[in-house]
Amino acid sequence: MPELKSKLLSRGPLDPKEAEWKTLVKTTYLDPNGVKRTWESAERLTRPASSAVDGVGVMTILHKPTGPELLLQKQYRPPINQIVVEVPAGMVDAGETVEQCAVRELKEETGYVGVAKKTSPIMYNDPGFSNTNFNLVHVDVDMSLPQNQNPQPELEENEFIECFTLPLSSLYDDLKRLEKEGYAIDAGVGSLAEGIQVARRFQLC
């Protein structure tokens, strides 16, 4: 079990007046049979008016002599009181494109300087619970650049992030190992590993 450097002190209901980043919403709708129903969900309060999404995930593959490796990070997430294995990610700032956000977040969280190359469709983390959405942006990192030789993160005072990489060739097995060690696996990273397994099983690439 990984050591939790952060320590959970308490958990309880949140007074809506205290909420800074999220709110609970009650939605009323008619189902296909015309029956009136309600749904409880959460929404972020931080999405810029200029943006169609809340944030980005950053997909960066580092090309190493031993093969391509996925850039990942370990970060404590209070809602589940576990350290989560995830890709670099962050919230979009007002007036910022998702590509600009991805490059900025990559630099801040990992120290790597990259160039955005491809952006995914808008994706939803858990649409039954929240309207939170994001784009996954593929960012290329040129490992020959001087600034990428010894990258240094520029973390905020409340960010405690450990960067590491895993080979794409063994991603599925490595994530299973990390889970056994006590880490939580982000759904996006886990889905990528599952996708690689499906591609191998059906010889799609």
Coordinates of N, CA and C in Angstrom, one line a residue:
M1 N 0.8 -1.2 0.0 CA 0.0 0.0 0.0 C 0.9 1.2 0.0
P2 N 0.7 2.2 -1.0 CA 1.5 3.4 -1.0 C 1.2 4.3 0.2
E3 N 2.2 4.9 0.7 CA 2.1 5.8 1.8 C 1.3 7.0 1.4
L4 N 0.2 7.3 2.2 CA -0.6 8.5 1.9 C 0.1 9.7 2.6
K5 N 0.7 10.5 1.9 CA 1.4 11.7 2.5 C 0.3 12.7 3.0
S6 N -0.8 12.7 2.3 CA -2.0 13.5 2.8 C -2.8 12.7 3.7
K7 N -3.5 13.3 4.7 CA -4.2 12.5 5.7 C -5.6 13.0 5.7
L8 N -6.6 12.1 5.5 CA -8.0 12.5 5.6 C -8.4 12.8 7.0
L9 N -9.0 13.9 7.3 CA -9.3 14.4 8.6 C -10.8 14.2 8.9
S10 N -11.7 14.5 7.9 CA -13.1 14.4 8.1 C -13.8 14.4 6.8
R11 N -15.1 13.9 6.8 CA -15.9 13.9 5.6 C -17.4 14.1 6.1
G12 N -18.1 15.0 5.4 CA -19.5 15.2 5.8 C -20.2 16.0 4.7
P13 N -21.5 16.3 4.9 CA -22.2 17.1 4.0 C -21.6 18.5 3.8
L14 N -21.8 19.0 2.6 CA -21.2 20.3 2.2 C -22.4 21.3 2.2
D15 N -22.3 22.4 2.9 CA -23.3 23.4 2.9 C -23.1 24.1 1.5
P16 N -24.2 24.2 0.7 CA -24.1 24.8 -0.6 C -23.5 26.2 -0.6
K17 N -23.7 26.9 0.5 CA -23.1 28.3 0.6 C -21.6 28.2 0.7
E18 N -21.0 27.1 1.0 CA -19.6 26.9 1.1 C -18.9 26.5 -0.2
A19 N -19.8 26.0 -1.1 CA -19.3 25.4 -2.4 C -18.6 26.5 -3.3
E20 N -17.4 26.2 -3.7 CA -16.7 27.2 -4.5 C -16.5 26.7 -5.9
W21 N -16.5 25.4 -6.1 CA -16.2 24.8 -7.5 C -17.3 23.9 -8.0
K22 N -18.2 23.4 -7.2 CA -19.2 22.5 -7.6 C -20.5 22.9 -7.0
T23 N -21.6 22.4 -7.6 CA -22.9 22.6 -7.0 C -23.8 21.3 -7.4
L24 N -24.8 21.1 -6.6 CA -25.7 20.0 -6.8 C -26.9 20.5 -7.6
V25 N -27.4 19.8 -8.6 CA -28.5 20.2 -9.4 C -29.6 19.2 -9.5
K26 N -30.8 19.6 -9.5 CA -32.0 18.7 -9.6 C -32.6 19.0 -11.0
T27 N -32.6 18.0 -11.9 CA -33.1 18.1 -13.2 C -34.5 17.4 -13.3
T28 N -35.4 18.1 -13.9 CA -36.7 17.5 -14.1 C -36.9 17.3 -15.6
Y29 N -37.3 16.1 -16.0 CA -37.5 15.8 -17.5 C -38.6 14.8 -17.7
L30 N -39.0 14.6 -19.0 CA -39.9 13.6 -19.4 C -39.2 12.5 -20.0
D31 N -39.5 11.2 -19.6 CA -38.9 10.1 -20.3 C -39.6 9.8 -21.6
P32 N -39.2 8.8 -22.4 CA -39.8 8.5 -23.7 C -41.3 8.1 -23.6
N33 N -41.7 7.7 -22.4 CA -43.1 7.4 -22.2 C -44.0 8.5 -21.7
G34 N -43.3 9.7 -21.6 CA -44.0 10.9 -21.1 C -44.1 11.0 -19.6
V35 N -43.4 10.1 -18.9 CA -43.4 10.2 -17.4 C -42.5 11.2 -16.9
K36 N -42.9 12.0 -16.0 CA -42.1 13.1 -15.4 C -41.2 12.5 -14.4
R37 N -39.9 12.8 -14.5 CA -38.9 12.2 -13.6 C -37.9 13.3 -13.2
T38 N -37.1 13.0 -12.1 CA -36.1 13.9 -11.7 C -34.8 13.2 -11.6
W39 N -33.7 14.0 -11.6 CA -32.4 13.4 -11.6 C -31.5 14.3 -10.8
E40 N -30.7 13.8 -9.9 CA -29.7 14.5 -9.1 C -28.3 14.4 -9.7
S41 N -27.7 15.5 -9.8 CA -26.3 15.5 -10.4 C -25.5 16.6 -9.8
A42 N -24.2 16.6 -10.2 CA -23.3 17.7 -9.8 C -22.8 18.4 -11.0
E43 N -22.5 19.7 -10.8 CA -21.9 20.5 -11.9 C -20.8 21.4 -11.4
R44 N -19.8 21.6 -12.3 CA -18.7 22.5 -11.9 C -19.2 23.9 -12.1
L45 N -18.6 24.8 -11.3 CA -18.9 26.2 -11.4 C -17.8 27.0 -12.1
T46 N -16.8 26.3 -12.6 CA -15.6 26.9 -13.0 C -15.4 27.0 -14.5
R47 N -16.4 26.4 -15.3 CA -16.2 26.3 -16.8 C -16.3 27.7 -17.4
P48 N -15.2 28.2 -18.1 CA -15.3 29.5 -18.7 C -16.4 29.6 -19.7
A49 N -17.0 30.8 -19.9 CA -18.0 31.0 -20.9 C -17.5 30.8 -22.3
S50 N -16.2 31.0 -22.5 CA -15.6 30.8 -23.8 C -15.2 29.4 -24.1
S51 N -15.5 28.4 -23.2 CA -15.0 27.1 -23.4 C -16.2 26.1 -23.4
A52 N -16.1 25.1 -24.2 CA -17.1 24.0 -24.3 C -16.9 22.9 -23.3
V53 N -15.7 23.0 -22.7 CA -15.3 21.9 -21.7 C -14.7 22.5 -20.4
D54 N -14.7 21.7 -19.4 CA -14.2 22.1 -18.1 C -12.6 22.0 -18.1
G55 N -12.1 21.0 -18.7 CA -10.7 20.8 -18.7 C -10.1 19.9 -19.7
V56 N -8.9 19.5 -19.6 CA -8.2 18.7 -20.5 C -7.4 17.5 -19.8
G57 N -7.3 16.5 -20.5 CA -6.3 15.4 -20.1 C -5.2 15.5 -21.2
V58 N -4.0 15.2 -20.8 CA -2.8 15.3 -21.7 C -2.3 13.9 -22.0
M59 N -2.3 13.5 -23.2 CA -1.7 12.3 -23.7 C -0.4 12.5 -24.2
T60 N 0.7 12.1 -23.5 CA 2.0 12.3 -24.0 C 2.8 11.0 -24.0
I61 N 3.3 10.6 -25.1 CA 4.1 9.4 -25.3 C 5.6 9.8 -25.4
L62 N 6.4 9.4 -24.5 CA 7.8 9.7 -24.6 C 8.5 8.6 -25.4
H63 N 9.2 8.9 -26.4 CA 9.9 7.9 -27.2 C 11.3 7.7 -26.6
K64 N 11.5 6.5 -26.1 CA 12.7 6.1 -25.4 C 13.4 5.0 -26.2
P65 N 14.7 4.7 -26.0 CA 15.4 3.7 -26.7 C 14.7 2.3 -26.6
T66 N 14.1 2.1 -25.4 CA 13.5 0.8 -25.1 C 12.1 0.7 -25.6
G67 N 11.5 1.8 -26.2 CA 10.2 1.8 -26.7 C 9.4 3.0 -26.2
P68 N 8.2 3.2 -26.7 CA 7.3 4.3 -26.3 C 6.8 4.1 -24.9
E69 N 6.8 5.2 -24.1 CA 6.3 5.1 -22.7 C 5.3 6.2 -22.5
L70 N 4.2 5.9 -21.8 CA 3.2 6.9 -21.4 C 3.6 7.7 -20.2
L71 N 3.5 9.0 -20.3 CA 3.8 9.9 -19.2 C 2.6 10.0 -18.3
L72 N 2.8 9.6 -17.0 CA 1.8 9.5 -16.0 C 2.2 10.3 -14.8
Q73 N 1.2 10.4 -13.8 CA 1.6 10.9 -12.6 C 0.7 10.3 -11.5
K74 N 1.3 10.4 -10.2 CA 0.6 9.9 -9.1 C 0.2 11.1 -8.2
Q75 N -1.1 11.2 -7.9 CA -1.6 12.3 -7.2 C -2.7 11.9 -6.2
Y76 N -2.6 12.4 -5.0 CA -3.6 12.1 -3.9 C -4.9 12.8 -4.3
R77 N -6.0 12.0 -4.2 CA -7.4 12.5 -4.5 C -8.2 12.4 -3.3
P78 N -8.6 13.5 -2.6 CA -9.3 13.4 -1.4 C -10.7 12.7 -1.4
P79 N -11.5 12.8 -2.5 CA -12.8 12.1 -2.5 C -12.7 10.6 -2.3
I80 N -11.6 10.0 -2.7 CA -11.5 8.5 -2.5 C -10.3 8.2 -1.6
N81 N -9.7 9.2 -1.0 CA -8.6 9.0 -0.1 C -7.5 8.0 -0.6
Q82 N -7.2 8.1 -1.8 CA -6.1 7.3 -2.4 C -5.3 8.1 -3.4
I83 N -4.1 7.5 -3.6 CA -3.2 8.1 -4.7 C -3.7 7.5 -6.0
V84 N -3.9 8.4 -7.0 CA -4.4 7.9 -8.3 C -3.4 8.0 -9.3
V85 N -3.3 7.0 -10.2 CA -2.5 7.0 -11.4 C -3.3 7.6 -12.5
E86 N -2.8 8.7 -13.0 CA -3.6 9.4 -14.0 C -2.6 10.1 -15.0
V87 N -3.2 10.7 -16.1 CA -2.4 11.5 -17.0 C -2.4 12.9 -16.5
P88 N -1.4 13.7 -16.9 CA -1.5 15.2 -16.6 C -2.8 15.8 -17.0
A89 N -3.4 16.7 -16.2 CA -4.7 17.2 -16.6 C -4.8 18.6 -15.9
G90 N -5.9 19.3 -16.3 CA -6.1 20.6 -15.6 C -7.3 21.3 -16.2
M91 N -7.7 22.4 -15.6 CA -8.9 23.1 -15.9 C -8.5 24.2 -17.0
V92 N -9.4 24.4 -17.9 CA -9.3 25.5 -18.9 C -9.5 26.8 -18.3
D93 N -8.5 27.8 -18.6 CA -8.7 29.1 -18.2 C -9.5 29.9 -19.2
A94 N -10.1 31.0 -18.7 CA -10.9 31.9 -19.6 C -10.0 32.4 -20.8
G95 N -10.5 32.3 -22.0 CA -9.8 32.8 -23.2 C -8.8 31.8 -23.7
E96 N -8.7 30.7 -23.1 CA -7.7 29.7 -23.5 C -8.3 28.6 -24.3
T97 N -7.6 28.1 -25.3 CA -8.0 26.9 -26.1 C -7.6 25.7 -25.3
V98 N -8.3 24.6 -25.7 CA -7.9 23.3 -25.0 C -6.5 22.9 -25.3
E99 N -6.0 23.2 -26.5 CA -4.6 22.9 -26.9 C -3.7 23.8 -26.0
Q100 N -3.9 25.0 -25.9 CA -3.1 25.9 -25.0 C -3.1 25.4 -23.6
C101 N -4.2 25.0 -23.1 CA -4.4 24.5 -21.8 C -3.5 23.2 -21.6
A102 N -3.6 22.3 -22.5 CA -2.8 21.1 -22.4 C -1.3 21.3 -22.4
V103 N -0.8 22.2 -23.2 CA 0.6 22.5 -23.3 C 1.0 23.2 -21.9
R104 N 0.2 24.1 -21.4 CA 0.5 24.8 -20.2 C 0.5 23.8 -19.0
E105 N -0.6 22.9 -18.9 CA -0.6 22.0 -17.8 C 0.5 21.0 -17.8
L106 N 0.9 20.6 -19.0 CA 2.0 19.6 -19.2 C 3.3 20.3 -18.6
K107 N 3.5 21.5 -18.9 CA 4.7 22.2 -18.5 C 4.7 22.4 -17.0
E108 N 3.5 22.8 -16.4 CA 3.4 23.1 -15.0 C 3.5 21.8 -14.2
E109 N 2.9 20.7 -14.6 CA 2.8 19.5 -13.8 C 4.0 18.6 -14.0
T110 N 4.6 18.6 -15.2 CA 5.7 17.7 -15.5 C 7.0 18.4 -15.8
G111 N 7.0 19.6 -16.2 CA 8.2 20.3 -16.7 C 8.5 20.1 -18.1
Y112 N 7.8 19.2 -18.8 CA 8.1 19.0 -20.2 C 7.5 20.1 -21.1
V113 N 8.2 20.4 -22.1 CA 7.7 21.4 -23.1 C 7.2 20.6 -24.4
G114 N 6.0 20.8 -24.8 CA 5.5 20.1 -25.9 C 4.6 20.9 -26.8
V115 N 4.2 20.2 -27.9 CA 3.4 20.8 -28.9 C 2.1 20.0 -29.1
A116 N 0.9 20.6 -29.0 CA -0.3 19.9 -29.2 C -0.5 19.5 -30.6
K117 N -0.9 18.2 -30.8 CA -0.9 17.7 -32.2 C -2.4 17.2 -32.6
K118 N -3.1 16.7 -31.6 CA -4.4 16.1 -31.9 C -5.3 16.3 -30.7
T119 N -6.6 16.5 -31.0 CA -7.5 16.7 -29.9 C -8.7 15.8 -30.1
S120 N -9.1 15.1 -29.0 CA -10.2 14.1 -29.1 C -11.5 14.8 -29.1
P121 N -12.6 14.1 -29.4 CA -14.0 14.6 -29.2 C -14.2 15.0 -27.7
I122 N -15.2 15.7 -27.4 CA -15.5 16.0 -26.0 C -16.0 14.7 -25.4
M123 N -15.4 14.5 -24.2 CA -15.7 13.2 -23.5 C -16.2 13.6 -22.1
Y124 N -17.1 12.7 -21.5 CA -17.7 12.9 -20.2 C -17.2 11.8 -19.3
N125 N -16.7 12.2 -18.1 CA -16.2 11.3 -17.1 C -17.2 10.3 -16.5
D126 N -18.4 10.9 -16.1 CA -19.4 10.1 -15.5 C -20.7 10.8 -15.7
P127 N -21.3 10.7 -16.9 CA -22.5 11.5 -17.2 C -23.8 11.2 -16.4
G128 N -23.8 10.1 -15.7 CA -24.9 9.8 -14.8 C -24.8 10.6 -13.5
F129 N -23.6 11.1 -13.2 CA -23.4 11.8 -11.9 C -23.1 13.3 -12.1
S130 N -22.4 13.6 -13.2 CA -22.0 15.0 -13.4 C -21.9 15.4 -14.9
N131 N -22.0 16.7 -15.1 CA -21.9 17.2 -16.5 C -20.4 17.5 -16.9
T132 N -19.5 17.2 -16.0 CA -18.1 17.4 -16.2 C -17.6 16.8 -17.5
N133 N -16.8 17.6 -18.3 CA -16.4 17.0 -19.6 C -14.9 17.5 -19.8
F134 N -14.3 16.9 -20.8 CA -12.9 17.3 -21.2 C -12.6 16.8 -22.6
N135 N -11.5 17.4 -23.1 CA -10.9 16.9 -24.3 C -9.6 16.3 -23.9
L136 N -9.2 15.2 -24.6 CA -7.9 14.6 -24.4 C -7.1 15.1 -25.5
V137 N -6.0 15.8 -25.2 CA -5.1 16.4 -26.2 C -3.8 15.6 -26.2
H138 N -3.4 15.2 -27.4 CA -2.2 14.5 -27.7 C -1.1 15.6 -27.8
V139 N -0.1 15.6 -26.9 CA 1.0 16.5 -26.9 C 2.3 15.8 -27.2
D140 N 3.0 16.2 -28.3 CA 4.3 15.6 -28.6 C 5.4 16.4 -27.8
V141 N 6.3 15.6 -27.3 CA 7.5 16.1 -26.6 C 8.8 15.7 -27.4
D142 N 9.5 16.7 -27.8 CA 10.8 16.4 -28.5 C 11.9 16.3 -27.4
M143 N 12.3 15.0 -27.2 CA 13.2 14.7 -26.1 C 14.6 15.2 -26.4
S144 N 14.9 15.7 -27.6 CA 16.2 16.2 -27.9 C 16.4 17.7 -27.5
L145 N 15.3 18.4 -27.2 CA 15.4 19.8 -26.8 C 16.0 19.9 -25.5
P146 N 16.9 20.9 -25.3 CA 17.6 21.1 -24.0 C 16.6 21.2 -22.8
Q147 N 15.5 21.9 -23.0 CA 14.5 22.1 -21.9 C 13.8 20.8 -21.5
N148 N 13.9 19.8 -22.3 CA 13.3 18.5 -21.9 C 14.3 17.5 -21.4
Q149 N 15.6 17.9 -21.2 CA 16.6 17.0 -20.7 C 16.5 16.7 -19.2
N150 N 16.1 17.8 -18.5 CA 15.9 17.7 -17.0 C 14.7 18.5 -16.6
P151 N 13.5 18.0 -17.0 CA 12.3 18.8 -16.8 C 12.0 19.0 -15.3
Q152 N 11.6 20.2 -15.0 CA 11.3 20.5 -13.6 C 9.8 21.1 -13.5
P153 N 9.0 20.4 -12.8 CA 7.6 20.9 -12.7 C 7.5 22.2 -12.0
E154 N 6.4 22.9 -12.3 CA 6.1 24.2 -11.7 C 4.8 24.1 -10.9
L155 N 4.8 23.4 -9.8 CA 3.6 23.0 -9.1 C 3.1 24.2 -8.2
E156 N 1.7 24.3 -8.1 CA 1.2 25.2 -7.2 C 1.3 24.7 -5.8
E157 N 1.1 25.5 -4.8 CA 1.4 25.2 -3.4 C 0.5 24.0 -2.9
N158 N -0.6 23.8 -3.5 CA -1.5 22.7 -3.1 C -1.4 21.5 -4.0
E159 N -0.4 21.5 -4.9 CA -0.2 20.3 -5.8 C 1.0 19.5 -5.3
F160 N 0.7 18.2 -5.2 CA 1.8 17.2 -4.8 C 1.7 16.1 -5.8
I161 N 2.5 16.2 -6.8 CA 2.5 15.3 -8.0 C 3.8 14.6 -8.2
E162 N 3.8 13.3 -8.4 CA 5.0 12.5 -8.8 C 4.8 12.0 -10.2
C163 N 5.7 12.4 -11.1 CA 5.7 12.0 -12.5 C 6.5 10.7 -12.7
F164 N 6.0 9.9 -13.6 CA 6.7 8.7 -14.0 C 6.2 8.2 -15.3
T165 N 6.8 7.2 -15.9 CA 6.3 6.7 -17.2 C 6.1 5.1 -17.1
L166 N 5.3 4.6 -18.0 CA 5.1 3.2 -18.1 C 5.2 2.8 -19.5
P167 N 5.8 1.7 -19.9 CA 5.9 1.3 -21.3 C 4.5 0.9 -21.8
L168 N 4.2 1.4 -23.0 CA 2.9 1.0 -23.6 C 2.7 -0.5 -23.8
S169 N 3.8 -1.1 -24.0 CA 3.8 -2.6 -24.3 C 3.3 -3.4 -23.1
S170 N 3.5 -2.8 -21.9 CA 3.2 -3.6 -20.6 C 2.2 -2.8 -19.8
L171 N 1.5 -1.8 -20.4 CA 0.7 -0.9 -19.6 C -0.4 -1.6 -18.8
Y172 N -1.1 -2.5 -19.4 CA -2.2 -3.3 -18.8 C -1.7 -4.0 -17.5
D173 N -0.6 -4.7 -17.7 CA 0.0 -5.5 -16.6 C 0.5 -4.6 -15.5
D174 N 1.2 -3.5 -15.9 CA 1.7 -2.6 -14.9 C 0.6 -1.9 -14.1
L175 N -0.5 -1.6 -14.7 CA -1.6 -1.0 -14.0 C -2.2 -2.0 -13.0
K176 N -2.3 -3.3 -13.4 CA -2.8 -4.3 -12.5 C -1.9 -4.4 -11.3
R177 N -0.6 -4.3 -11.5 CA 0.4 -4.4 -10.4 C 0.2 -3.2 -9.5
L178 N 0.1 -2.0 -10.1 CA -0.1 -0.8 -9.2 C -1.3 -0.8 -8.4
E179 N -2.4 -1.4 -9.0 CA -3.6 -1.6 -8.2 C -3.4 -2.5 -7.0
K180 N -2.7 -3.6 -7.2 CA -2.4 -4.5 -6.1 C -1.5 -3.8 -5.0
E181 N -0.7 -2.8 -5.5 CA 0.1 -2.1 -4.5 C -0.7 -1.0 -3.7
G182 N -2.0 -0.8 -4.1 CA -2.8 0.1 -3.4 C -3.1 1.4 -4.1
Y183 N -2.7 1.6 -5.3 CA -3.0 2.8 -6.1 C -4.4 2.6 -6.8
A184 N -5.0 3.8 -6.9 CA -6.3 3.8 -7.7 C -5.9 4.1 -9.2
I185 N -6.7 3.6 -10.1 CA -6.4 3.8 -11.5 C -7.4 4.7 -12.1
D186 N -7.0 5.8 -12.7 CA -8.0 6.7 -13.4 C -8.6 6.0 -14.5
A187 N -9.9 6.2 -14.7 CA -10.6 5.5 -15.8 C -10.1 5.7 -17.2
G188 N -9.6 7.0 -17.5 CA -9.0 7.2 -18.8 C -7.8 6.4 -19.0
V189 N -6.9 6.3 -18.0 CA -5.7 5.5 -18.2 C -6.0 4.0 -18.3
G190 N -7.0 3.6 -17.5 CA -7.4 2.2 -17.5 C -8.0 1.8 -18.9
S191 N -8.8 2.7 -19.4 CA -9.5 2.5 -20.7 C -8.4 2.4 -21.8
L192 N -7.4 3.2 -21.7 CA -6.3 3.2 -22.7 C -5.7 1.8 -22.7
A193 N -5.4 1.3 -21.5 CA -4.8 0.0 -21.4 C -5.7 -1.1 -21.9
E194 N -7.0 -1.0 -21.6 CA -7.9 -2.0 -22.1 C -8.0 -1.9 -23.6
G195 N -7.9 -0.7 -24.2 CA -8.0 -0.5 -25.6 C -6.8 -1.2 -26.3
I196 N -5.6 -1.1 -25.7 CA -4.4 -1.7 -26.2 C -4.6 -3.2 -26.2
Q197 N -5.2 -3.8 -25.2 CA -5.5 -5.2 -25.1 C -6.5 -5.7 -26.1
V198 N -7.5 -4.9 -26.4 CA -8.5 -5.2 -27.4 C -7.8 -5.2 -28.8
A199 N -7.0 -4.2 -29.0 CA -6.3 -4.1 -30.3 C -5.4 -5.3 -30.6
R200 N -4.8 -5.8 -29.5 CA -3.9 -7.0 -29.6 C -4.8 -8.2 -29.9
R201 N -5.8 -8.3 -29.1 CA -6.7 -9.5 -29.2 C -7.3 -9.7 -30.6
F202 N -7.7 -8.6 -31.2 CA -8.3 -8.7 -32.5 C -7.4 -8.3 -33.6
Q203 N -6.1 -8.2 -33.3 CA -5.0 -7.9 -34.3 C -5.4 -6.7 -35.2
L204 N -5.7 -5.6 -34.5 CA -6.2 -4.4 -35.2 C -5.0 -3.5 -35.6
C205 N -3.8 -3.8 -35.0 CA -2.6 -3.0 -35.4 C -1.4 -3.8 -35.2

